[in-house]
Amino acid sequence: MTDEILARSLHSTGTLTREQLQTAIKSRGNGERLGQTLVRLGLMSQPDLVRFQTQHVNDEQPHSAEHHSNGHNGDTLAHAEEDINSLPIYIVDHDDSTDPAQAPVVRYANELLKYAISLGASDVHFEPQPKGLLPRYRVDGALQAGQLLPIELSPPILSRFKVLANLDITEQRLPQDGRFRVKIGTKVIDFRVSSLPSLHGEKIVLRLLNHSSLETDLGKLGFTRRDRLMFEKMLQRSHGMILVTGPTGSGKTTTLYAALSAARDATKNVMTIEDPVEYELEGITQTSINADIGLNFARVLRASLRQDPDVILVGEIRDEETADIAVRAALTGHLMLSTIHTNSAVATVSRLRDMGVPSYLLASSIAGILAQRLARLTCRSCRGPVEPNDPRRGEWAEFFNMPVDTPFQEGKGCDKCKGRGTRGRVAIVEVMDIDSSMRRAISADKDAESLREIAREDGFLTMMDDAREKIRAGFLSPEEGMKVLMGHEE
Ligand SMILES: [Zn+2]
């Protein structure tokens, strides 16, 4: 925040009078920042200044009305049910009372955490720069810069997060990782912390895992009713393998957790093997793999099978040994859920063959495959028709195989979406049920192309079909759909 914007914000919010600000500006020392002067003159305390700057971090950006909903403008946050900024924040299992000297830094760090939560950020990056520490917040998949923190605050803030995550604060040359948990209002949020040495010092990234916001309703994730019912039917099976595929960041994990919630009941023993455990779920045995001590997916899976499981979730099938055990477990009365890194539902079959699983075993073990991508949802508040003569129409029509005069819609940008035209995310999904004709085709070593044709004859709808439907309904802009599905052949 520049001094000018700080002064303007302090005045416009009635925090300080014009006279107080003029006094401070006049008595400002050489090279002194306005904030430092205000603290030196006793016009503001250091924590109050920090809190003010954190809450008004967006004052210099357009469309700022949404973010500081703490009473100044009567506006409320778009998604928050509670006004996060007015609630106290607690670090679970951590006692700060012993070191009062740390109090200002603790409060500053808490404000940063609150701000990240109120934004609905999935990650916060603290990037060391020559002039200070730059926080960047990932919201709906894209990073947005926050307010540069003064250089003198960088080390204490970074140390604070390291202390919370039980990292060694004296170690700055080696990467470390840990986690801590905060409570705010009714929300419980886990922060996964990772540190990495970089050119201008240690960079810390916090990943937010919001337990209360873990969406386990497939409909709310953007599944059509048809896809949801198909997927839920697969999950009711007592055995077989259900695979969720897609690239990194495609929302596979969320879908799997939703699947797990649907599959779990009190009469079943549900186990997960994860890298690492992301969300704690009640009534489920969860194990993190730990490569350092040789605890890999295959080893935990083998041990889990000796623990009388009904449903097992394996975070990812990435090696032959895990693939082999998983397939055999699925054939012997267990419901196996897992992810695999492939582009489409049919490509998953070839990928598993490449991992050495024989076609006949695949044919009898796979119950279903779901492939997905995550796209930005068109903002409901500023959604509108695309002009009939828009030059982009030709490309869209060709890519999606839709008429050029389709009533395409997109977000125009408004206060609610901060000018982006998108708000929230929507899954683009294809669900492949493995029925008897597919089983025969997989067993007969048919390639991906033939499998897709057979599936289509049985009414299989591809991600492309799903995208077209969402474009027609106005949830997805053709531009965003194209970006997300680029390189994905029909
Ligand atoms: Zn909008």
Short mmCIF file of C-alpha atoms and ligand atoms in Angstrom, two decimals:
data_model
loop_
_atom_site.label_atom_id
_atom_site.label_comp_id
_atom_site.label_asym_id
_atom_site.label_seq_id
_atom_site.Cartn_x
_atom_site.Cartn_y
_atom_site.Cartn_z
CA MET A 1 0.00 0.00 0.00
CA THR A 2 1.49 3.36 -0.97
CA ASP A 3 1.53 6.16 1.62
CA GLU A 4 -0.96 8.09 -0.46
CA ILE A 5 -3.48 5.24 -0.56
CA LEU A 6 -2.92 4.54 3.14
CA ALA A 7 -3.64 8.19 3.98
CA ARG A 8 -6.73 8.23 1.79
CA SER A 9 -8.07 4.98 3.29
CA LEU A 10 -7.40 6.13 6.87
CA HIS A 11 -9.29 9.33 6.15
CA SER A 12 -12.19 7.85 4.19
CA THR A 13 -12.88 5.25 6.87
CA GLY A 14 -12.78 7.88 9.61
CA THR A 15 -9.87 6.14 11.33
CA LEU A 16 -7.85 9.36 11.47
CA THR A 17 -8.80 12.99 10.89
CA ARG A 18 -7.38 15.16 8.13
CA GLU A 19 -5.51 17.18 10.79
CA GLN A 20 -3.90 14.09 12.30
CA LEU A 21 -2.77 12.93 8.89
CA GLN A 22 -1.37 16.35 7.98
CA THR A 23 0.58 16.45 11.25
CA ALA A 24 2.04 13.05 10.51
CA ILE A 25 2.96 13.91 6.92
CA LYS A 26 4.70 17.13 8.08
CA SER A 27 6.73 15.43 10.79
CA ARG A 28 7.69 12.47 8.65
CA GLY A 29 11.41 11.69 8.92
CA ASN A 30 13.67 11.21 5.94
CA GLY A 31 12.76 7.98 4.15
CA GLU A 32 10.21 7.14 6.80
CA ARG A 33 6.97 5.44 5.68
CA LEU A 34 3.74 7.12 6.75
CA GLY A 35 2.79 4.08 8.81
CA GLN A 36 6.02 4.27 10.80
CA THR A 37 5.40 7.98 11.49
CA LEU A 38 1.87 7.28 12.71
CA VAL A 39 3.17 4.65 15.12
CA ARG A 40 6.07 6.88 16.28
CA LEU A 41 3.65 9.73 16.99
CA GLY A 42 1.32 7.39 18.85
CA LEU A 43 -1.55 8.07 16.44
CA MET A 44 -1.89 4.35 15.81
CA SER A 45 -0.50 1.25 17.47
CA GLN A 46 1.61 -1.12 15.37
CA PRO A 47 -0.99 -3.94 15.52
CA ASP A 48 -3.82 -1.55 14.60
CA LEU A 49 -1.82 -0.29 11.64
CA VAL A 50 -1.08 -3.80 10.50
CA ARG A 51 -4.69 -4.83 10.86
CA PHE A 52 -5.84 -1.79 8.93
CA GLN A 53 -3.39 -2.44 6.10
CA THR A 54 -4.38 -6.07 5.88
CA GLN A 55 -8.07 -5.28 5.76
CA HIS A 56 -7.62 -2.50 3.23
CA VAL A 57 -5.13 -4.30 1.10
CA ASN A 58 -7.39 -3.97 -1.93
CA ASP A 59 -8.09 -0.26 -1.65
CA GLU A 60 -5.77 0.50 -4.51
CA GLN A 61 -7.40 -1.97 -6.83
CA PRO A 62 -10.64 -1.50 -8.71
CA HIS A 63 -13.72 -3.49 -7.62
CA SER A 64 -12.56 -3.46 -4.04
CA ALA A 65 -15.96 -3.12 -2.43
CA GLU A 66 -16.40 -6.79 -1.77
CA HIS A 67 -13.39 -7.51 0.35
CA HIS A 68 -13.56 -5.34 3.40
CA SER A 69 -17.07 -5.98 4.43
CA ASN A 70 -16.29 -5.06 8.01
CA GLY A 71 -18.91 -2.40 8.34
CA HIS A 72 -17.56 0.37 6.15
CA ASN A 73 -19.80 -0.06 3.20
CA GLY A 74 -22.54 -2.42 4.32
CA ASP A 75 -21.59 -4.84 1.58
CA THR A 76 -21.22 -8.52 2.42
CA LEU A 77 -18.80 -11.08 1.11
CA ALA A 78 -20.03 -12.97 -1.87
CA HIS A 79 -19.74 -16.47 -0.44
CA ALA A 80 -19.16 -16.12 3.28
CA GLU A 81 -22.00 -16.95 5.62
CA GLU A 82 -20.05 -15.43 8.48
CA ASP A 83 -18.13 -12.19 8.51
CA ILE A 84 -14.71 -13.72 8.99
CA ASN A 85 -13.02 -10.41 9.80
CA SER A 86 -15.04 -9.84 12.93
CA LEU A 87 -14.43 -13.32 14.36
CA PRO A 88 -11.56 -14.36 16.61
CA ILE A 89 -9.18 -16.91 15.16
CA TYR A 90 -7.68 -19.75 17.21
CA ILE A 91 -4.69 -21.86 16.41
CA VAL A 92 -5.63 -25.37 17.53
CA ASP A 93 -3.21 -27.00 20.01
CA HIS A 94 -0.92 -24.01 20.15
CA ASP A 95 -0.22 -21.76 23.13
CA ASP A 96 0.95 -18.20 22.48
CA SER A 97 0.57 -16.88 26.02
CA THR A 98 4.19 -17.57 26.95
CA ASP A 99 5.79 -14.97 24.70
CA PRO A 100 4.09 -11.56 24.85
CA ALA A 101 6.89 -9.97 22.79
CA GLN A 102 5.59 -11.95 19.84
CA ALA A 103 2.07 -10.54 20.17
CA PRO A 104 2.15 -8.03 17.27
CA VAL A 105 3.59 -10.57 14.85
CA VAL A 106 1.06 -13.16 16.01
CA ARG A 107 -1.77 -10.73 15.37
CA TYR A 108 -0.38 -9.75 11.99
CA ALA A 109 -0.02 -13.39 10.97
CA ASN A 110 -3.56 -14.10 12.16
CA GLU A 111 -4.90 -11.23 10.06
CA LEU A 112 -3.16 -12.69 7.02
CA LEU A 113 -4.71 -16.09 7.69
CA LYS A 114 -8.14 -14.53 8.13
CA TYR A 115 -7.77 -12.57 4.95
CA ALA A 116 -6.87 -15.72 3.01
CA ILE A 117 -9.90 -17.51 4.46
CA SER A 118 -12.25 -14.61 3.68
CA LEU A 119 -11.04 -14.60 0.07
CA GLY A 120 -11.77 -18.31 -0.23
CA ALA A 121 -8.13 -18.83 -1.25
CA SER A 122 -6.85 -22.36 -1.80
CA ASP A 123 -3.19 -21.37 -1.36
CA VAL A 124 -1.20 -18.43 -0.11
CA HIS A 125 2.32 -17.84 -1.36
CA PHE A 126 4.75 -15.74 0.66
CA GLU A 127 7.37 -14.71 -1.84
CA PRO A 128 10.56 -13.08 -0.64
CA GLN A 129 11.46 -10.08 -2.78
CA PRO A 130 14.25 -7.52 -2.43
CA LYS A 131 11.82 -4.95 -0.98
CA GLY A 132 9.75 -7.20 1.25
CA LEU A 133 7.52 -10.20 1.38
CA LEU A 134 4.77 -10.47 -1.23
CA PRO A 135 1.71 -12.55 -0.37
CA ARG A 136 -0.15 -13.95 -3.38
CA TYR A 137 -3.52 -15.63 -2.98
CA ARG A 138 -4.87 -18.35 -5.27
CA VAL A 139 -8.60 -17.85 -5.74
CA ASP A 140 -10.59 -20.00 -8.19
CA GLY A 141 -7.34 -21.26 -9.66
CA ALA A 142 -5.63 -17.92 -10.37
CA LEU A 143 -3.09 -16.09 -8.22
CA GLN A 144 -3.73 -12.53 -7.16
CA ALA A 145 -1.14 -10.33 -5.49
CA GLY A 146 -1.77 -8.96 -2.02
CA GLN A 147 -0.06 -6.16 -0.16
CA LEU A 148 3.76 -6.21 0.00
CA LEU A 149 4.78 -6.73 3.64
CA PRO A 150 7.64 -4.52 4.87
CA ILE A 151 11.05 -6.20 4.78
CA GLU A 152 11.49 -5.97 8.57
CA LEU A 153 8.37 -8.07 9.04
CA SER A 154 9.36 -10.84 6.62
CA PRO A 155 11.55 -12.95 8.94
CA PRO A 156 9.20 -12.84 11.96
CA ILE A 157 6.12 -13.62 9.83
CA LEU A 158 7.81 -16.54 8.09
CA SER A 159 9.13 -17.83 11.41
CA ARG A 160 5.66 -17.58 12.86
CA PHE A 161 4.22 -19.89 10.20
CA LYS A 162 7.14 -22.26 10.64
CA VAL A 163 6.62 -22.38 14.40
CA LEU A 164 2.92 -23.12 13.93
CA ALA A 165 3.75 -26.00 11.59
CA ASN A 166 6.44 -27.35 13.93
CA LEU A 167 9.22 -26.68 11.43
CA ASP A 168 12.79 -25.97 12.44
CA ILE A 169 13.05 -22.17 12.29
CA THR A 170 16.86 -22.23 12.28
CA GLU A 171 16.90 -24.34 9.13
CA GLN A 172 16.53 -22.15 6.06
CA ARG A 173 18.61 -24.02 3.53
CA LEU A 174 16.53 -27.16 3.23
CA PRO A 175 12.87 -27.54 2.24
CA GLN A 176 10.49 -28.49 5.05
CA ASP A 177 6.82 -29.22 5.39
CA GLY A 178 4.27 -29.41 8.16
CA ARG A 179 0.78 -28.32 9.06
CA PHE A 180 -1.36 -26.53 11.60
CA ARG A 181 -5.06 -26.06 12.16
CA VAL A 182 -7.12 -22.97 12.88
CA LYS A 183 -10.66 -22.45 14.08
CA ILE A 184 -12.66 -19.40 13.12
CA GLY A 185 -16.37 -19.25 13.86
CA THR A 186 -17.75 -22.60 12.79
CA LYS A 187 -14.95 -23.21 10.30
CA VAL A 188 -12.02 -25.55 10.88
CA ILE A 189 -9.22 -25.04 8.40
CA ASP A 190 -6.02 -27.02 8.04
CA PHE A 191 -3.00 -25.20 6.67
CA ARG A 192 -0.35 -27.31 5.03
CA VAL A 193 2.92 -25.41 5.16
CA SER A 194 5.89 -25.92 2.89
CA SER A 195 9.13 -23.98 2.81
CA LEU A 196 11.68 -23.79 0.02
CA PRO A 197 14.93 -21.81 -0.16
CA SER A 198 14.89 -19.27 -3.01
CA LEU A 199 17.09 -16.49 -4.35
CA HIS A 200 15.87 -13.77 -1.96
CA GLY A 201 15.24 -16.03 1.01
CA GLU A 202 12.87 -18.70 2.06
CA LYS A 203 9.54 -18.97 0.27
CA ILE A 204 6.59 -20.34 2.21
CA VAL A 205 3.39 -21.66 0.70
CA LEU A 206 0.30 -22.32 2.79
CA ARG A 207 -2.33 -24.64 1.38
CA LEU A 208 -5.77 -24.24 2.90
CA LEU A 209 -7.90 -27.30 3.47
CA ASN A 210 -11.28 -26.17 4.65
CA HIS A 211 -13.12 -29.00 6.36
CA SER A 212 -16.42 -27.16 6.44
CA SER A 213 -16.24 -26.39 2.74
CA LEU A 214 -15.35 -29.88 1.55
CA GLU A 215 -18.13 -30.22 -0.98
CA THR A 216 -19.36 -33.77 -1.06
CA ASP A 217 -22.49 -33.08 -3.04
CA LEU A 218 -21.68 -34.08 -6.60
CA GLY A 219 -24.50 -31.88 -7.90
CA LYS A 220 -22.85 -28.84 -6.37
CA LEU A 221 -19.54 -29.80 -7.96
CA GLY A 222 -21.24 -29.30 -11.31
CA PHE A 223 -22.19 -32.90 -12.14
CA THR A 224 -25.29 -33.23 -14.26
CA ARG A 225 -28.03 -35.35 -12.78
CA ARG A 226 -27.31 -38.13 -15.25
CA ASP A 227 -23.58 -38.26 -14.42
CA ARG A 228 -24.24 -38.07 -10.71
CA LEU A 229 -26.73 -40.96 -10.75
CA MET A 230 -24.42 -43.11 -12.86
CA PHE A 231 -21.47 -42.46 -10.57
CA GLU A 232 -23.50 -43.05 -7.41
CA LYS A 233 -24.77 -46.34 -8.77
CA MET A 234 -21.20 -47.52 -9.33
CA LEU A 235 -20.35 -46.61 -5.76
CA GLN A 236 -23.05 -48.89 -4.41
CA ARG A 237 -21.27 -51.95 -5.71
CA SER A 238 -19.61 -54.25 -3.21
CA HIS A 239 -16.51 -54.79 -5.30
CA GLY A 240 -14.66 -53.59 -8.36
CA MET A 241 -12.42 -50.69 -9.20
CA ILE A 242 -13.62 -47.13 -9.76
CA LEU A 243 -11.06 -44.76 -11.21
CA VAL A 244 -11.14 -40.99 -11.33
CA THR A 245 -8.79 -39.52 -13.88
CA GLY A 246 -7.58 -36.14 -15.01
CA PRO A 247 -4.52 -33.91 -14.85
CA THR A 248 -3.29 -32.19 -11.69
CA GLY A 249 -5.77 -29.58 -10.48
CA SER A 250 -8.74 -31.18 -12.20
CA GLY A 251 -10.60 -31.74 -8.93
CA LYS A 252 -10.04 -35.53 -8.80
CA THR A 253 -9.45 -35.53 -5.04
CA THR A 254 -12.65 -33.63 -4.28
CA THR A 255 -14.65 -36.06 -6.40
CA LEU A 256 -13.03 -39.01 -4.64
CA TYR A 257 -13.86 -37.62 -1.22
CA ALA A 258 -17.42 -37.08 -2.37
CA ALA A 259 -17.44 -40.70 -3.57
CA LEU A 260 -16.06 -41.85 -0.25
CA SER A 261 -18.75 -39.97 1.65
CA ALA A 262 -21.36 -41.65 -0.53
CA ALA A 263 -19.82 -45.12 -0.11
CA ARG A 264 -19.23 -44.98 3.63
CA ASP A 265 -21.70 -46.38 6.11
CA ALA A 266 -21.52 -47.74 9.62
CA THR A 267 -21.54 -51.36 8.45
CA LYS A 268 -18.41 -50.94 6.34
CA ASN A 269 -14.71 -50.68 7.04
CA VAL A 270 -13.45 -47.81 4.88
CA MET A 271 -9.72 -47.15 4.55
CA THR A 272 -7.69 -44.58 2.66
CA ILE A 273 -4.04 -44.43 1.62
CA GLU A 274 -3.06 -40.89 0.73
CA ASP A 275 -0.08 -38.74 -0.14
CA PRO A 276 -0.66 -37.16 2.34
CA VAL A 277 -4.05 -37.26 4.08
CA GLU A 278 -5.78 -34.05 2.97
CA TYR A 279 -9.09 -34.08 4.82
CA GLU A 280 -9.88 -36.00 7.94
CA LEU A 281 -13.13 -37.88 7.58
CA GLU A 282 -14.96 -39.37 10.52
CA GLY A 283 -15.39 -43.11 10.72
CA ILE A 284 -12.61 -43.84 8.25
CA THR A 285 -9.07 -45.16 8.73
CA GLN A 286 -6.71 -42.85 6.90
CA THR A 287 -3.00 -43.45 6.34
CA SER A 288 -0.42 -41.15 4.77
CA ILE A 289 2.34 -42.71 2.74
CA ASN A 290 5.87 -41.75 3.72
CA ALA A 291 8.45 -42.32 1.03
CA ASP A 292 11.33 -41.47 3.42
CA ILE A 293 10.78 -44.67 5.38
CA GLY A 294 9.72 -46.78 2.40
CA LEU A 295 6.03 -46.57 3.22
CA ASN A 296 4.68 -46.40 -0.34
CA PHE A 297 1.22 -46.99 -1.79
CA ALA A 298 1.90 -50.65 -2.52
CA ARG A 299 3.15 -51.42 0.98
CA VAL A 300 0.28 -49.67 2.80
CA LEU A 301 -2.22 -51.23 0.40
CA ARG A 302 -0.91 -54.70 1.12
CA ALA A 303 -1.10 -54.06 4.87
CA SER A 304 -4.60 -52.56 4.56
CA LEU A 305 -5.85 -55.69 2.85
CA ARG A 306 -4.99 -57.61 6.02
CA GLN A 307 -7.24 -55.23 8.00
CA ASP A 308 -10.57 -56.57 6.73
CA PRO A 309 -11.51 -53.63 4.49
CA ASP A 310 -14.72 -53.16 2.48
CA VAL A 311 -13.77 -49.96 0.68
CA ILE A 312 -10.21 -48.78 0.02
CA LEU A 313 -9.19 -45.49 -1.51
CA VAL A 314 -5.69 -45.42 -2.94
CA GLY A 315 -4.65 -41.80 -3.56
CA GLU A 316 -3.03 -42.58 -6.89
CA ILE A 317 -2.03 -45.59 -8.94
CA ARG A 318 1.36 -44.64 -10.30
CA ASP A 319 3.38 -47.84 -10.39
CA GLU A 320 2.98 -51.43 -11.56
CA GLU A 321 3.03 -52.96 -8.12
CA THR A 322 0.18 -50.78 -6.82
CA ALA A 323 -1.82 -51.37 -10.02
CA ASP A 324 -1.38 -55.12 -9.63
CA ILE A 325 -2.45 -55.25 -5.97
CA ALA A 326 -5.37 -52.86 -6.56
CA VAL A 327 -6.75 -54.95 -9.44
CA ARG A 328 -6.50 -58.15 -7.43
CA ALA A 329 -8.15 -56.52 -4.41
CA ALA A 330 -11.01 -55.32 -6.63
CA LEU A 331 -11.48 -58.88 -7.87
CA THR A 332 -11.62 -60.36 -4.39
CA GLY A 333 -14.58 -58.55 -2.91
CA HIS A 334 -13.31 -55.03 -2.24
CA LEU A 335 -14.47 -51.73 -3.63
CA MET A 336 -11.32 -49.91 -4.76
CA LEU A 337 -11.31 -46.20 -5.48
CA SER A 338 -8.32 -44.47 -6.98
CA THR A 339 -7.04 -41.78 -9.30
CA ILE A 340 -4.81 -42.21 -12.28
CA HIS A 341 -3.09 -39.61 -14.38
CA THR A 342 -4.66 -39.92 -17.83
CA ASN A 343 -6.53 -37.62 -20.19
CA SER A 344 -9.79 -39.43 -20.67
CA ALA A 345 -11.84 -42.38 -19.48
CA VAL A 346 -10.80 -44.68 -22.35
CA ALA A 347 -7.12 -43.71 -22.07
CA THR A 348 -7.20 -45.12 -18.53
CA VAL A 349 -7.57 -48.66 -19.86
CA SER A 350 -4.47 -48.31 -22.05
CA ARG A 351 -2.53 -46.74 -19.19
CA LEU A 352 -3.25 -49.71 -16.92
CA ARG A 353 -2.28 -52.11 -19.71
CA ASP A 354 1.00 -50.20 -20.00
CA MET A 355 1.47 -50.80 -16.28
CA GLY A 356 1.41 -54.50 -16.97
CA VAL A 357 -2.16 -55.35 -15.97
CA PRO A 358 -3.48 -57.98 -18.40
CA SER A 359 -6.60 -57.00 -20.36
CA TYR A 360 -8.69 -59.90 -19.01
CA LEU A 361 -8.02 -58.77 -15.42
CA LEU A 362 -8.91 -55.18 -16.30
CA ALA A 363 -12.11 -56.29 -17.96
CA SER A 364 -13.29 -58.11 -14.86
CA SER A 365 -12.08 -55.61 -12.26
CA ILE A 366 -12.98 -52.12 -13.53
CA ALA A 367 -16.50 -51.07 -12.55
CA GLY A 368 -16.34 -47.57 -13.92
CA ILE A 369 -14.14 -44.67 -14.91
CA LEU A 370 -14.76 -40.98 -14.43
CA ALA A 371 -12.67 -38.35 -16.18
CA GLN A 372 -12.87 -34.70 -15.33
CA ARG A 373 -11.57 -31.16 -15.75
CA LEU A 374 -12.23 -28.09 -13.67
CA ALA A 375 -13.37 -24.93 -15.44
CA ARG A 376 -14.20 -21.45 -14.20
CA LEU A 377 -17.91 -20.94 -13.78
CA THR A 378 -19.38 -17.98 -15.65
CA CYS A 379 -20.36 -15.24 -13.18
CA ARG A 380 -24.10 -15.36 -12.61
CA SER A 381 -24.31 -11.64 -11.93
CA CYS A 382 -22.82 -10.37 -15.18
CA ARG A 383 -23.57 -13.23 -17.57
CA GLY A 384 -24.80 -12.05 -20.96
CA PRO A 385 -25.03 -12.98 -24.65
CA VAL A 386 -21.99 -12.80 -26.92
CA GLU A 387 -22.47 -10.42 -29.90
CA PRO A 388 -23.68 -12.15 -33.10
CA ASN A 389 -20.69 -10.80 -35.06
CA ASP A 390 -18.05 -11.65 -32.43
CA PRO A 391 -14.97 -12.88 -34.36
CA ARG A 392 -14.32 -15.67 -31.85
CA ARG A 393 -17.53 -17.48 -32.81
CA GLY A 394 -15.96 -19.30 -35.77
CA GLU A 395 -13.26 -20.92 -33.66
CA TRP A 396 -15.72 -21.92 -30.96
CA ALA A 397 -18.13 -23.40 -33.49
CA GLU A 398 -15.35 -25.49 -34.98
CA PHE A 399 -13.88 -26.61 -31.67
CA PHE A 400 -17.17 -27.67 -30.09
CA ASN A 401 -18.87 -28.64 -33.33
CA MET A 402 -21.75 -26.29 -32.56
CA PRO A 403 -23.62 -23.91 -34.90
CA VAL A 404 -21.84 -20.57 -35.27
CA ASP A 405 -25.05 -18.74 -34.30
CA THR A 406 -25.43 -20.63 -30.98
CA PRO A 407 -26.63 -18.18 -28.29
CA PHE A 408 -23.22 -18.24 -26.54
CA GLN A 409 -22.95 -16.48 -23.19
CA GLU A 410 -20.06 -15.19 -21.12
CA GLY A 411 -19.38 -13.04 -18.07
CA LYS A 412 -18.87 -9.36 -18.81
CA GLY A 413 -17.11 -8.53 -15.52
CA CYS A 414 -18.73 -6.93 -12.50
CA ASP A 415 -18.03 -6.08 -8.86
CA LYS A 416 -19.05 -9.53 -7.68
CA CYS A 417 -16.45 -11.30 -9.84
CA LYS A 418 -13.93 -8.46 -9.58
CA GLY A 419 -14.08 -7.92 -13.32
CA ARG A 420 -13.05 -11.50 -14.17
CA GLY A 421 -16.40 -12.62 -15.57
CA THR A 422 -16.11 -15.91 -13.69
CA ARG A 423 -16.89 -16.87 -10.11
CA GLY A 424 -16.46 -20.35 -8.62
CA ARG A 425 -15.74 -23.50 -10.59
CA VAL A 426 -17.59 -26.21 -12.40
CA ALA A 427 -16.52 -29.78 -13.16
CA ILE A 428 -16.61 -31.02 -16.75
CA VAL A 429 -17.14 -34.74 -16.49
CA GLU A 430 -17.43 -37.99 -18.41
CA VAL A 431 -18.63 -41.12 -16.63
CA MET A 432 -18.02 -44.48 -18.26
CA ASP A 433 -19.93 -47.41 -16.93
CA ILE A 434 -18.22 -50.67 -17.79
CA ASP A 435 -21.03 -52.88 -19.04
CA SER A 436 -20.83 -56.30 -20.68
CA SER A 437 -20.03 -55.04 -24.19
CA MET A 438 -17.23 -52.83 -22.82
CA ARG A 439 -15.93 -55.75 -20.78
CA ARG A 440 -15.73 -57.90 -23.88
CA ALA A 441 -13.97 -55.12 -25.80
CA ILE A 442 -11.41 -54.49 -23.03
CA SER A 443 -10.79 -58.20 -22.70
CA ALA A 444 -10.29 -58.45 -26.49
CA ASP A 445 -7.47 -55.85 -26.25
CA LYS A 446 -9.37 -53.21 -28.25
CA ASP A 447 -7.57 -49.86 -28.44
CA ALA A 448 -8.80 -46.57 -26.97
CA GLU A 449 -10.39 -45.50 -30.25
CA SER A 450 -12.53 -48.63 -30.53
CA LEU A 451 -13.42 -48.51 -26.84
CA ARG A 452 -14.67 -44.95 -27.27
CA GLU A 453 -16.83 -45.98 -30.23
CA ILE A 454 -18.35 -48.89 -28.35
CA ALA A 455 -19.03 -46.68 -25.35
CA ARG A 456 -20.65 -44.03 -27.54
CA GLU A 457 -22.98 -46.63 -29.02
CA ASP A 458 -24.06 -47.34 -25.45
CA GLY A 459 -24.81 -43.66 -24.86
CA PHE A 460 -21.51 -42.57 -23.28
CA LEU A 461 -21.29 -38.76 -23.09
CA THR A 462 -17.76 -37.35 -23.31
CA MET A 463 -16.37 -34.29 -21.54
CA MET A 464 -16.90 -32.51 -24.85
CA ASP A 465 -20.62 -33.38 -24.69
CA ASP A 466 -20.76 -32.21 -21.10
CA ALA A 467 -19.00 -28.94 -21.99
CA ARG A 468 -21.46 -28.33 -24.85
CA GLU A 469 -24.36 -28.84 -22.47
CA LYS A 470 -22.85 -26.41 -19.94
CA ILE A 471 -22.12 -23.88 -22.68
CA ARG A 472 -25.73 -24.05 -23.87
CA ALA A 473 -26.94 -23.61 -20.28
CA GLY A 474 -24.66 -20.55 -19.88
CA PHE A 475 -22.60 -21.99 -16.98
CA LEU A 476 -19.48 -22.25 -19.08
CA SER A 477 -18.18 -19.70 -21.55
CA PRO A 478 -16.98 -21.21 -24.84
CA GLU A 479 -13.63 -19.47 -24.39
CA GLU A 480 -13.07 -21.09 -20.98
CA GLY A 481 -14.36 -24.45 -22.22
CA MET A 482 -11.91 -24.37 -25.10
CA LYS A 483 -9.00 -23.50 -22.80
CA VAL A 484 -9.81 -26.38 -20.49
CA LEU A 485 -10.44 -29.00 -23.17
CA MET A 486 -7.70 -27.96 -25.59
CA GLY A 487 -5.77 -31.00 -26.73
CA HIS A 488 -8.53 -33.32 -25.66
CA GLU A 489 -9.82 -35.18 -28.67
CA GLU A 490 -13.45 -36.17 -28.90
ZN ZN B 1 -19.49 -10.82 -12.65
#
